[in-house]
PDB file of C-alpha atoms and ligand atoms in Angstrom:
ATOM      1  CA  UNK R   1       2.232   2.976  11.472  1.00  0.00           C
ATOM      2  CA  UNK R   2       0.268   6.193  11.374  1.00  0.00           C
ATOM      3  CA  UNK R   3       3.331   8.485  11.293  1.00  0.00           C
ATOM      4  CA  UNK R   4       6.159   8.330   8.764  1.00  0.00           C
ATOM      5  CA  UNK R   5       9.269   6.983  10.391  1.00  0.00           C
ATOM      6  CA  UNK R   6      12.247   9.174  11.166  1.00  0.00           C
ATOM      7  CA  UNK R   7      14.518   7.392   8.723  1.00  0.00           C
ATOM      8  CA  UNK R   8      12.159   8.240   5.842  1.00  0.00           C
ATOM      9  CA  UNK R   9      11.747  11.782   6.918  1.00  0.00           C
ATOM     10  CA  UNK R  10      15.544  12.129   7.150  1.00  0.00           C
ATOM     11  CA  UNK R  11      16.001  10.639   3.635  1.00  0.00           C
ATOM     12  CA  UNK R  12      13.346  12.998   2.168  1.00  0.00           C
ATOM     13  CA  UNK R  13      15.133  15.909   3.766  1.00  0.00           C
ATOM     14  CA  UNK R  14      18.466  14.777   2.339  1.00  0.00           C
ATOM     15  CA  UNK R  15      17.015  14.556  -1.129  1.00  0.00           C
ATOM     16  CA  UNK R  16      15.425  18.009  -0.778  1.00  0.00           C
ATOM     17  CA  UNK R  17      18.824  19.334   0.251  1.00  0.00           C
ATOM     18  CA  UNK R  18      20.306  17.872  -2.908  1.00  0.00           C
ATOM     19  CA  UNK R  19      22.375  15.160  -1.167  1.00  0.00           C
ATOM     20  CA  UNK R  20      23.278  12.495  -3.790  1.00  0.00           C
ATOM     21  CA  UNK R  21      24.192   9.912  -1.119  1.00  0.00           C
ATOM     22  CA  UNK R  22      20.665  10.334   0.244  1.00  0.00           C
ATOM     23  CA  UNK R  23      19.278   9.615  -3.204  1.00  0.00           C
ATOM     24  CA  UNK R  24      21.496   6.588  -3.617  1.00  0.00           C
ATOM     25  CA  UNK R  25      20.208   5.273  -0.282  1.00  0.00           C
ATOM     26  CA  UNK R  26      16.590   5.699  -1.421  1.00  0.00           C
ATOM     27  CA  UNK R  27      17.251   3.813  -4.710  1.00  0.00           C
ATOM     28  CA  UNK R  28      19.283   1.065  -3.019  1.00  0.00           C
ATOM     29  CA  UNK R  29      16.779   0.652  -0.263  1.00  0.00           C
ATOM     30  CA  UNK R  30      13.578   0.552  -2.317  1.00  0.00           C
ATOM     31  CA  UNK R  31      14.415  -0.560  -5.877  1.00  0.00           C
ATOM     32  CA  UNK R  32      14.449  -4.344  -5.098  1.00  0.00           C
ATOM     33  CA  UNK R  33      10.882  -4.517  -3.687  1.00  0.00           C
ATOM     34  CA  UNK R  34       9.558  -2.215  -6.419  1.00  0.00           C
ATOM     35  CA  UNK R  35      11.182  -4.233  -9.100  1.00  0.00           C
ATOM     36  CA  UNK R  36       9.837  -7.485  -7.631  1.00  0.00           C
ATOM     37  CA  UNK R  37       6.336  -5.956  -7.600  1.00  0.00           C
ATOM     38  CA  UNK R  38       6.560  -4.710 -11.216  1.00  0.00           C
ATOM     39  CA  UNK R  39       7.972  -7.993 -12.486  1.00  0.00           C
ATOM     40  CA  UNK R  40       5.061  -9.848 -10.982  1.00  0.00           C
ATOM     41  CA  UNK R  41       2.673  -7.557 -12.838  1.00  0.00           C
ATOM     42  CA  UNK R  42       4.459  -7.255 -16.186  1.00  0.00           C
ATOM     43  CA  UNK R  43       6.299 -10.611 -16.438  1.00  0.00           C
ATOM     44  CA  UNK R  44       9.075  -8.732 -18.242  1.00  0.00           C
ATOM     45  CA  UNK R  45      12.372  -7.802 -16.526  1.00  0.00           C
ATOM     46  CA  UNK R  46      13.241  -4.889 -18.772  1.00  0.00           C
ATOM     47  CA  UNK R  47       9.742  -3.379 -18.702  1.00  0.00           C
ATOM     48  CA  UNK R  48       9.740  -3.731 -14.931  1.00  0.00           C
ATOM     49  CA  UNK R  49      13.073  -1.931 -14.654  1.00  0.00           C
ATOM     50  CA  UNK R  50      11.822   0.870 -16.932  1.00  0.00           C
ATOM     51  CA  UNK R  51       8.725   1.421 -14.840  1.00  0.00           C
ATOM     52  CA  UNK R  52      10.610   1.352 -11.585  1.00  0.00           C
ATOM     53  CA  UNK R  53      12.968   3.967 -13.012  1.00  0.00           C
ATOM     54  CA  UNK R  54       9.940   6.081 -13.973  1.00  0.00           C
ATOM     55  CA  UNK R  55       8.643   5.667 -10.461  1.00  0.00           C
ATOM     56  CA  UNK R  56      11.821   7.068  -8.881  1.00  0.00           C
ATOM     57  CA  UNK R  57      11.769   9.946 -11.357  1.00  0.00           C
ATOM     58  CA  UNK R  58       8.072  10.458 -10.462  1.00  0.00           C
ATOM     59  CA  UNK R  59       9.063  10.722  -6.821  1.00  0.00           C
ATOM     60  CA  UNK R  60      11.683  13.383  -7.632  1.00  0.00           C
ATOM     61  CA  UNK R  61       9.395  15.390  -9.817  1.00  0.00           C
ATOM     62  CA  UNK R  62       6.675  15.378  -7.124  1.00  0.00           C
ATOM     63  CA  UNK R  63       9.002  16.107  -4.255  1.00  0.00           C
ATOM     64  CA  UNK R  64       7.719  19.624  -3.690  1.00  0.00           C
ATOM     65  CA  UNK R  65       4.190  18.361  -3.231  1.00  0.00           C
ATOM     66  CA  UNK R  66       5.147  15.233  -1.386  1.00  0.00           C
ATOM     67  CA  UNK R  67       3.248  14.676   1.829  1.00  0.00           C
ATOM     68  CA  UNK R  68       4.303  11.519   3.626  1.00  0.00           C
ATOM     69  CA  UNK R  69       1.240  10.080   5.280  1.00  0.00           C
ATOM     70  CA  UNK R  70       2.805   6.777   6.151  1.00  0.00           C
ATOM     71  CA  UNK R  71       6.130   5.798   4.646  1.00  0.00           C
ATOM     72  CA  UNK R  72       8.349   6.350   1.648  1.00  0.00           C
ATOM     73  CA  UNK R  73       7.618   2.742   0.704  1.00  0.00           C
ATOM     74  CA  UNK R  74       3.817   3.219   0.490  1.00  0.00           C
ATOM     75  CA  UNK R  75       4.424   6.413  -1.434  1.00  0.00           C
ATOM     76  CA  UNK R  76       6.657   4.684  -4.004  1.00  0.00           C
ATOM     77  CA  UNK R  77       4.240   1.795  -4.351  1.00  0.00           C
ATOM     78  CA  UNK R  78       1.414   4.271  -5.016  1.00  0.00           C
ATOM     79  CA  UNK R  79       3.423   5.958  -7.775  1.00  0.00           C
ATOM     80  CA  UNK R  80       4.418   2.577  -9.223  1.00  0.00           C
ATOM     81  CA  UNK R  81       0.812   1.335  -9.141  1.00  0.00           C
ATOM     82  CA  UNK R  82      -0.386   4.423 -11.033  1.00  0.00           C
ATOM     83  CA  UNK R  83       2.399   3.962 -13.637  1.00  0.00           C
ATOM     84  CA  UNK R  84       1.371   0.326 -14.056  1.00  0.00           C
ATOM     85  CA  UNK R  85      -2.248   1.221 -14.526  1.00  0.00           C
ATOM     86  CA  UNK R  86      -1.226   3.815 -17.140  1.00  0.00           C
ATOM     87  CA  UNK R  87       0.838   1.186 -18.951  1.00  0.00           C
ATOM     88  CA  UNK R  88      -2.035  -1.302 -18.812  1.00  0.00           C
ATOM     89  CA  UNK R  89      -4.313   1.313 -20.287  1.00  0.00           C
ATOM     90  CA  UNK R  90      -1.870   2.063 -23.124  1.00  0.00           C
ATOM     91  CA  UNK R  91      -1.638  -1.609 -23.943  1.00  0.00           C
ATOM     92  CA  UNK R  92      -5.378  -2.072 -23.901  1.00  0.00           C
ATOM     93  CA  UNK R  93      -5.332  -4.210 -20.748  1.00  0.00           C
ATOM     94  CA  UNK R  94      -7.789  -3.715 -17.882  1.00  0.00           C
ATOM     95  CA  UNK R  95      -7.459  -0.363 -16.163  1.00  0.00           C
ATOM     96  CA  UNK R  96      -7.199  -1.271 -12.575  1.00  0.00           C
ATOM     97  CA  UNK R  97      -4.741  -2.836 -10.291  1.00  0.00           C
ATOM     98  CA  UNK R  98      -5.846  -4.150  -6.939  1.00  0.00           C
ATOM     99  CA  UNK R  99      -3.208  -4.443  -4.228  1.00  0.00           C
ATOM    100  CA  UNK R 100      -4.219  -7.922  -3.296  1.00  0.00           C
ATOM    101  CA  UNK R 101      -5.571 -10.974  -5.027  1.00  0.00           C
ATOM    102  CA  UNK R 102      -7.484 -13.201  -2.609  1.00  0.00           C
ATOM    103  CA  UNK R 103      -7.325 -16.865  -3.539  1.00  0.00           C
ATOM    104  CA  UNK R 104     -10.835 -17.732  -2.438  1.00  0.00           C
ATOM    105  CA  UNK R 105     -12.334 -15.001  -4.589  1.00  0.00           C
ATOM    106  CA  UNK R 106     -11.590 -17.117  -7.612  1.00  0.00           C
ATOM    107  CA  UNK R 107      -9.243 -14.499  -8.888  1.00  0.00           C
ATOM    108  CA  UNK R 108      -5.916 -15.382 -10.529  1.00  0.00           C
ATOM    109  CA  UNK R 109      -2.842 -15.303  -8.352  1.00  0.00           C
ATOM    110  CA  UNK R 110       0.457 -13.760  -9.327  1.00  0.00           C
ATOM    111  CA  UNK R 111      -0.690 -10.262 -10.110  1.00  0.00           C
ATOM    112  CA  UNK R 112      -3.497 -10.865 -12.557  1.00  0.00           C
ATOM    113  CA  UNK R 113      -6.205  -9.552 -10.295  1.00  0.00           C
ATOM    114  CA  UNK R 114      -8.075  -6.848 -12.076  1.00  0.00           C
ATOM    115  CA  UNK R 115     -11.375  -5.630 -10.693  1.00  0.00           C
ATOM    116  CA  UNK R 116     -13.701  -2.712 -11.085  1.00  0.00           C
ATOM    117  CA  UNK R 117     -12.550   0.845 -11.517  1.00  0.00           C
ATOM    118  CA  UNK R 118     -11.692   2.227  -8.120  1.00  0.00           C
ATOM    119  CA  UNK R 119     -12.116   5.686  -6.611  1.00  0.00           C
ATOM    120  CA  UNK R 120      -8.787   7.187  -7.730  1.00  0.00           C
ATOM    121  CA  UNK R 121      -9.688   6.418 -11.309  1.00  0.00           C
ATOM    122  CA  UNK R 122     -13.236   7.668 -10.841  1.00  0.00           C
ATOM    123  CA  UNK R 123     -11.863  11.015  -9.742  1.00  0.00           C
ATOM    124  CA  UNK R 124     -10.765  11.722 -13.275  1.00  0.00           C
ATOM    125  CA  UNK R 125     -14.452  11.933 -14.265  1.00  0.00           C
ATOM    126  CA  UNK R 126     -15.075  14.788 -11.913  1.00  0.00           C
ATOM    127  CA  UNK R 127     -14.621  18.229 -13.477  1.00  0.00           C
ATOM    128  CA  UNK R 128     -11.272  19.844 -12.584  1.00  0.00           C
ATOM    129  CA  UNK R 129     -12.704  22.930 -10.843  1.00  0.00           C
ATOM    130  CA  UNK R 130     -15.233  20.892  -8.822  1.00  0.00           C
ATOM    131  CA  UNK R 131     -12.499  18.550  -7.845  1.00  0.00           C
ATOM    132  CA  UNK R 132     -10.200  21.364  -6.654  1.00  0.00           C
ATOM    133  CA  UNK R 133     -13.052  22.852  -4.668  1.00  0.00           C
ATOM    134  CA  UNK R 134     -13.748  19.629  -2.908  1.00  0.00           C
ATOM    135  CA  UNK R 135     -10.248  18.404  -2.653  1.00  0.00           C
ATOM    136  CA  UNK R 136      -9.066  20.314   0.399  1.00  0.00           C
ATOM    137  CA  UNK R 137     -12.113  19.309   2.433  1.00  0.00           C
ATOM    138  CA  UNK R 138     -11.760  15.760   1.282  1.00  0.00           C
ATOM    139  CA  UNK R 139      -8.068  15.575   2.262  1.00  0.00           C
ATOM    140  CA  UNK R 140      -8.936  16.806   5.829  1.00  0.00           C
ATOM    141  CA  UNK R 141     -11.704  14.169   6.078  1.00  0.00           C
ATOM    142  CA  UNK R 142      -9.507  11.443   4.685  1.00  0.00           C
ATOM    143  CA  UNK R 143      -6.666  12.295   7.011  1.00  0.00           C
ATOM    144  CA  UNK R 144      -9.033  12.042   9.975  1.00  0.00           C
ATOM    145  CA  UNK R 145     -10.318   8.735   8.704  1.00  0.00           C
ATOM    146  CA  UNK R 146      -6.782   7.482   8.065  1.00  0.00           C
ATOM    147  CA  UNK R 147      -5.742   8.341  11.617  1.00  0.00           C
ATOM    148  CA  UNK R 148      -8.774   6.546  13.072  1.00  0.00           C
ATOM    149  CA  UNK R 149      -8.134   3.553  10.864  1.00  0.00           C
ATOM    150  CA  UNK R 150      -4.425   3.195  11.647  1.00  0.00           C
ATOM    151  CA  UNK R 151      -5.111   3.631  15.393  1.00  0.00           C
ATOM    152  CA  UNK R 152      -7.773   0.984  15.240  1.00  0.00           C
ATOM    153  CA  UNK R 153      -5.548  -1.483  13.418  1.00  0.00           C
ATOM    154  CA  UNK R 154      -2.690  -0.814  15.829  1.00  0.00           C
ATOM    155  CA  UNK R 155      -5.044  -1.584  18.670  1.00  0.00           C
ATOM    156  CA  UNK R 156      -6.087  -4.872  17.062  1.00  0.00           C
ATOM    157  CA  UNK R 157      -2.440  -5.849  16.703  1.00  0.00           C
ATOM    158  CA  UNK R 158      -1.550  -4.964  20.250  1.00  0.00           C
ATOM    159  CA  UNK R 159      -4.462  -6.987  21.545  1.00  0.00           C
ATOM    160  CA  UNK R 160      -3.529  -9.796  19.159  1.00  0.00           C
ATOM    161  CA  UNK R 161      -7.105  -9.693  17.829  1.00  0.00           C
ATOM    162  CA  UNK R 162      -5.947 -11.286  14.595  1.00  0.00           C
ATOM    163  CA  UNK R 163      -9.217 -12.919  13.658  1.00  0.00           C
ATOM    164  CA  UNK R 164     -10.897  -9.531  13.577  1.00  0.00           C
ATOM    165  CA  UNK R 165      -7.955  -8.015  11.760  1.00  0.00           C
ATOM    166  CA  UNK R 166      -8.229 -10.767   9.083  1.00  0.00           C
ATOM    167  CA  UNK R 167     -11.958 -10.109   8.678  1.00  0.00           C
ATOM    168  CA  UNK R 168     -11.433  -6.372   8.283  1.00  0.00           C
ATOM    169  CA  UNK R 169      -8.598  -6.949   5.780  1.00  0.00           C
ATOM    170  CA  UNK R 170     -10.828  -9.246   3.742  1.00  0.00           C
ATOM    171  CA  UNK R 171     -13.754  -6.772   3.897  1.00  0.00           C
ATOM    172  CA  UNK R 172     -11.949  -3.516   3.138  1.00  0.00           C
ATOM    173  CA  UNK R 173      -8.508  -4.313   1.695  1.00  0.00           C
ATOM    174  CA  UNK R 174      -9.478  -7.299  -0.428  1.00  0.00           C
ATOM    175  CA  UNK R 175     -13.056  -6.238  -0.865  1.00  0.00           C
ATOM    176  CA  UNK R 176     -14.301  -9.814  -0.537  1.00  0.00           C
ATOM    177  CA  UNK R 177     -17.973 -10.736  -0.041  1.00  0.00           C
ATOM    178  CA  UNK R 178     -19.301 -11.505   3.432  1.00  0.00           C
ATOM    179  CA  UNK R 179     -20.160 -15.035   2.259  1.00  0.00           C
ATOM    180  CA  UNK R 180     -16.607 -15.881   1.207  1.00  0.00           C
ATOM    181  CA  UNK R 181     -15.196 -14.327   4.403  1.00  0.00           C
ATOM    182  CA  UNK R 182     -17.612 -16.216   6.558  1.00  0.00           C
ATOM    183  CA  UNK R 183     -16.524 -19.509   4.875  1.00  0.00           C
ATOM    184  CA  UNK R 184     -12.873 -18.722   5.359  1.00  0.00           C
ATOM    185  CA  UNK R 185     -13.028 -17.851   9.009  1.00  0.00           C
ATOM    186  CA  UNK R 186     -15.807 -20.233  10.015  1.00  0.00           C
ATOM    187  CA  UNK R 187     -18.315 -17.596  11.070  1.00  0.00           C
ATOM    188  CA  UNK R 188     -21.887 -16.771  10.025  1.00  0.00           C
ATOM    189  CA  UNK R 189     -22.372 -14.118   7.366  1.00  0.00           C
ATOM    190  CA  UNK R 190     -24.389 -12.070   9.823  1.00  0.00           C
ATOM    191  CA  UNK R 191     -21.530 -12.001  12.269  1.00  0.00           C
ATOM    192  CA  UNK R 192     -19.244 -10.590   9.556  1.00  0.00           C
ATOM    193  CA  UNK R 193     -21.789  -7.956   8.840  1.00  0.00           C
ATOM    194  CA  UNK R 194     -22.036  -7.078  12.505  1.00  0.00           C
ATOM    195  CA  UNK R 195     -18.275  -6.906  12.987  1.00  0.00           C
ATOM    196  CA  UNK R 196     -18.003  -4.645   9.930  1.00  0.00           C
ATOM    197  CA  UNK R 197     -20.783  -2.406  11.210  1.00  0.00           C
ATOM    198  CA  UNK R 198     -19.153  -2.036  14.623  1.00  0.00           C
ATOM    199  CA  UNK R 199     -15.739  -1.372  13.126  1.00  0.00           C
ATOM    200  CA  UNK R 200     -17.080   1.408  10.895  1.00  0.00           C
ATOM    201  CA  UNK R 201     -19.097   2.890  13.717  1.00  0.00           C
ATOM    202  CA  UNK R 202     -16.014   2.945  16.012  1.00  0.00           C
ATOM    203  CA  UNK R 203     -14.051   4.756  13.320  1.00  0.00           C
ATOM    204  CA  UNK R 204     -16.856   7.324  12.982  1.00  0.00           C
ATOM    205  CA  UNK R 205     -16.922   7.853  16.754  1.00  0.00           C
ATOM    206  CA  UNK R 206     -13.140   8.111  16.840  1.00  0.00           C
ATOM    207  CA  UNK R 207     -13.263  10.848  14.124  1.00  0.00           C
ATOM    208  CA  UNK R 208     -16.080  12.660  15.924  1.00  0.00           C
ATOM    209  CA  UNK R 209     -14.185  12.803  19.183  1.00  0.00           C
ATOM    210  CA  UNK R 210     -10.992  13.787  17.469  1.00  0.00           C
ATOM    211  CA  UNK R 211     -12.343  16.555  15.282  1.00  0.00           C
ATOM    212  CA  UNK R 212     -15.432  17.609  17.166  1.00  0.00           C
ATOM    213  CA  UNK R 213     -17.512  17.040  14.031  1.00  0.00           C
ATOM    214  CA  UNK R 214     -21.158  16.388  14.577  1.00  0.00           C
ATOM    215  CA  UNK R 215     -22.189  13.815  12.001  1.00  0.00           C
ATOM    216  CA  UNK R 216     -19.494  11.632  10.503  1.00  0.00           C
ATOM    217  CA  UNK R 217     -20.305   9.090   7.776  1.00  0.00           C
ATOM    218  CA  UNK R 218     -17.518   6.677   6.932  1.00  0.00           C
ATOM    219  CA  UNK R 219     -17.798   5.631   3.292  1.00  0.00           C
ATOM    220  CA  UNK R 220     -16.772   2.001   2.669  1.00  0.00           C
ATOM    221  CA  UNK R 221     -15.252   2.805  -0.719  1.00  0.00           C
ATOM    222  CA  UNK R 222     -13.087   5.560   0.688  1.00  0.00           C
ATOM    223  CA  UNK R 223     -11.990   3.192   3.466  1.00  0.00           C
ATOM    224  CA  UNK R 224     -11.026   0.580   0.974  1.00  0.00           C
ATOM    225  CA  UNK R 225      -9.106   3.055  -1.147  1.00  0.00           C
ATOM    226  CA  UNK R 226      -7.146   4.390   1.880  1.00  0.00           C
ATOM    227  CA  UNK R 227      -6.435   0.830   2.917  1.00  0.00           C
ATOM    228  CA  UNK R 228      -5.082  -0.026  -0.551  1.00  0.00           C
ATOM    229  CA  UNK R 229      -3.089   3.141  -0.869  1.00  0.00           C
ATOM    230  CA  UNK R 230      -1.536   3.169   2.624  1.00  0.00           C
ATOM    231  CA  UNK R 231      -1.742  -0.522   3.575  1.00  0.00           C
ATOM    232  CA  UNK R 232      -2.070   0.016   7.313  1.00  0.00           C
ATOM    233  CA  UNK R 233      -2.254  -3.718   8.117  1.00  0.00           C
ATOM    234  CA  UNK R 234       0.761  -4.852   6.079  1.00  0.00           C
ATOM    235  CA  UNK R 235       3.497  -6.324   8.311  1.00  0.00           C
ATOM    236  CA  UNK R 236       6.665  -4.278   8.540  1.00  0.00           C
ATOM    237  CA  UNK R 237       9.537  -5.386   6.344  1.00  0.00           C
ATOM    238  CA  UNK R 238      11.523  -6.080   9.473  1.00  0.00           C
ATOM    239  CA  UNK R 239       8.774  -8.447  10.613  1.00  0.00           C
ATOM    240  CA  UNK R 240       8.919 -10.254   7.281  1.00  0.00           C
ATOM    241  CA  UNK R 241      12.657 -10.557   7.788  1.00  0.00           C
ATOM    242  CA  UNK R 242      12.181 -12.048  11.239  1.00  0.00           C
ATOM    243  CA  UNK R 243       9.768 -14.562   9.800  1.00  0.00           C
ATOM    244  CA  UNK R 244      12.347 -15.668   7.172  1.00  0.00           C
ATOM    245  CA  UNK R 245      14.878 -16.103   9.974  1.00  0.00           C
ATOM    246  CA  UNK R 246      12.423 -18.148  12.037  1.00  0.00           C
ATOM    247  CA  UNK R 247      12.305 -15.541  14.797  1.00  0.00           C
ATOM    248  CA  UNK R 248       8.570 -14.864  14.767  1.00  0.00           C
ATOM    249  CA  UNK R 249       6.018 -16.459  17.044  1.00  0.00           C
ATOM    250  CA  UNK R 250       3.724 -19.100  15.370  1.00  0.00           C
ATOM    251  CA  UNK R 251       0.611 -16.996  15.823  1.00  0.00           C
ATOM    252  CA  UNK R 252       2.160 -14.093  13.893  1.00  0.00           C
ATOM    253  CA  UNK R 253       3.631 -16.418  11.299  1.00  0.00           C
ATOM    254  CA  UNK R 254       0.190 -17.833  10.720  1.00  0.00           C
ATOM    255  CA  UNK R 255      -1.281 -14.367  10.322  1.00  0.00           C
ATOM    256  CA  UNK R 256       1.360 -13.255   7.876  1.00  0.00           C
ATOM    257  CA  UNK R 257       0.989 -16.424   5.892  1.00  0.00           C
ATOM    258  CA  UNK R 258      -2.767 -15.553   5.630  1.00  0.00           C
ATOM    259  CA  UNK R 259      -1.921 -12.007   4.615  1.00  0.00           C
ATOM    260  CA  UNK R 260       0.497 -13.045   1.915  1.00  0.00           C
ATOM    261  CA  UNK R 261      -1.022 -16.313   0.636  1.00  0.00           C
ATOM    262  CA  UNK R 262      -4.732 -16.140   1.209  1.00  0.00           C
ATOM    263  CA  UNK R 263      -5.222 -12.379   0.928  1.00  0.00           C
ATOM    264  CA  UNK R 264      -2.529 -12.223  -1.748  1.00  0.00           C
ATOM    265  CA  UNK R 265      -1.046  -8.880  -0.789  1.00  0.00           C
ATOM    266  CA  UNK R 266       1.133  -7.959  -3.819  1.00  0.00           C
ATOM    267  CA  UNK R 267       3.286  -5.475  -1.934  1.00  0.00           C
ATOM    268  CA  UNK R 268       4.185  -7.968   0.832  1.00  0.00           C
ATOM    269  CA  UNK R 269       4.778 -10.715  -1.729  1.00  0.00           C
ATOM    270  CA  UNK R 270       7.231  -8.355  -3.455  1.00  0.00           C
ATOM    271  CA  UNK R 271       8.886  -7.461  -0.164  1.00  0.00           C
ATOM    272  CA  UNK R 272       9.268 -11.077   0.774  1.00  0.00           C
ATOM    273  CA  UNK R 273      10.699 -11.992  -2.582  1.00  0.00           C
ATOM    274  CA  UNK R 274      13.118  -9.131  -2.448  1.00  0.00           C
ATOM    275  CA  UNK R 275      14.224 -10.082   1.070  1.00  0.00           C
ATOM    276  CA  UNK R 276      14.982 -13.598  -0.115  1.00  0.00           C
ATOM    277  CA  UNK R 277      17.344 -12.203  -2.794  1.00  0.00           C
ATOM    278  CA  UNK R 278      20.660 -11.188  -1.460  1.00  0.00           C
ATOM    279  CA  UNK R 279      20.894  -7.438  -2.234  1.00  0.00           C
ATOM    280  CA  UNK R 280      24.618  -7.766  -2.913  1.00  0.00           C
ATOM    281  CA  UNK R 281      23.852 -10.048  -5.874  1.00  0.00           C
ATOM    282  CA  UNK R 282      25.315  -8.546  -9.011  1.00  0.00           C
ATOM    283  CA  UNK R 283      21.995  -8.450 -10.935  1.00  0.00           C
ATOM    284  CA  UNK R 284      20.267  -6.517  -8.133  1.00  0.00           C
ATOM    285  CA  UNK R 285      23.291  -4.212  -7.787  1.00  0.00           C
ATOM    286  CA  UNK R 286      23.385  -3.455 -11.555  1.00  0.00           C
ATOM    287  CA  UNK R 287      19.652  -2.667 -11.625  1.00  0.00           C
ATOM    288  CA  UNK R 288      20.154  -0.296  -8.755  1.00  0.00           C
ATOM    289  CA  UNK R 289      23.151   1.346 -10.505  1.00  0.00           C
ATOM    290  CA  UNK R 290      21.268   1.827 -13.746  1.00  0.00           C
ATOM    291  CA  UNK R 291      18.273   3.360 -12.009  1.00  0.00           C
ATOM    292  CA  UNK R 292      20.588   5.680 -10.118  1.00  0.00           C
ATOM    293  CA  UNK R 293      22.323   6.796 -13.280  1.00  0.00           C
ATOM    294  CA  UNK R 294      19.134   7.397 -15.202  1.00  0.00           C
ATOM    295  CA  UNK R 295      17.435   9.283 -12.441  1.00  0.00           C
ATOM    296  CA  UNK R 296      20.322  11.442 -11.260  1.00  0.00           C
ATOM    297  CA  UNK R 297      19.731  13.938 -14.080  1.00  0.00           C
ATOM    298  CA  UNK R 298      16.325  14.715 -12.619  1.00  0.00           C
ATOM    299  CA  UNK R 299      17.797  14.906  -9.146  1.00  0.00           C
ATOM    300  CA  UNK R 300      20.360  17.565 -10.105  1.00  0.00           C
ATOM    301  CA  UNK R 301      17.921  19.875 -11.866  1.00  0.00           C
TER     302      UNK R 301
HETATM  303 ZN1   ZN F   1       0.709  -6.543   2.774  1.00  0.00          ZN
END
C-alpha cells in the first residue's frame, strides 16, 4: 500500500506522453467510483457528473506537480473531496467533508457527516511565505510518517490483528472518542488510550530509526489528516470484488463490513456501489464518454 502500483505509474506516464488511450483508461477505470462518491454527497446526478469532470481536469492541470504517494485513486479522491468542499462553501453549506461517517458517533449516514475544519483547510490561514518556508520540511516529515504508518498497518493486516486495526481506524481515521470506541469493541477506555499511545510511540520510533532523527513527535491531527487523505487501511478494490463474489474469508468479510458500515468509509462505499453496477451499462458508459469528451481538450493542450 505504501508505494503506488505499477499500473498507476504506467498510466501516469502514458498521460504525460500524450497518449489518448491512456487517458481513456484512466477515465473508464475511475469515473464510476468517483461518480458514486459525488452522488452520495450531492444527491444530484448532473452536479455529481460535473464535479467528477472537474476532478479529471484538475488531475490533468496538476500533472506536472503530481507526486503519487499511494495510488491514482486516492489522488483523484483527494481532488474530488477538495472540489466538493469548494462547492459546499459556495452554496453556504458546512466547509468540511470527512471521509467517513461512523454510525455510533451519532452522525448522519450517507455523506452528511460534516465536522470541524481540518488541517488542510487550516493551512489557508497561514501566510503564503511562511507556508512555503515550512512546506518542504513538512513534506519530508509527513512522508516519513506516512511510510511508518503504512508499514504499521500492513503489519497489522499480515498478523490479522484486526481488532487493533479497527481501534486505530476509529481513533485516527474516524476521529471517534475513546468512550465510543471502548463501547464498540468491548474494552475499557484506558485500554484504548494505551493502545493509541503505543501505536503512536511505535510510529515515532520507526521514523527515528528510518531517518536518524533525534526527537520525533507524532502529531495526532497530522496522522488523522494523512489517514483521511491516503486511506492506508481501506481494503483494495479487488478485495471488495472478492467479497461481492463470496470469495473472502469470514474474518475479513466481518472486518470490511465494519469498515464500510460502522466506520462509514465513503470511498469504500462508493467503490462497492460502483462494483455492483455493471460498467458496461449504458448510463455508466455515457457518463464516461461525456467526461472523456469534455476533458480531452485539456489533455491535448
Ligand atoms: Zn475505506
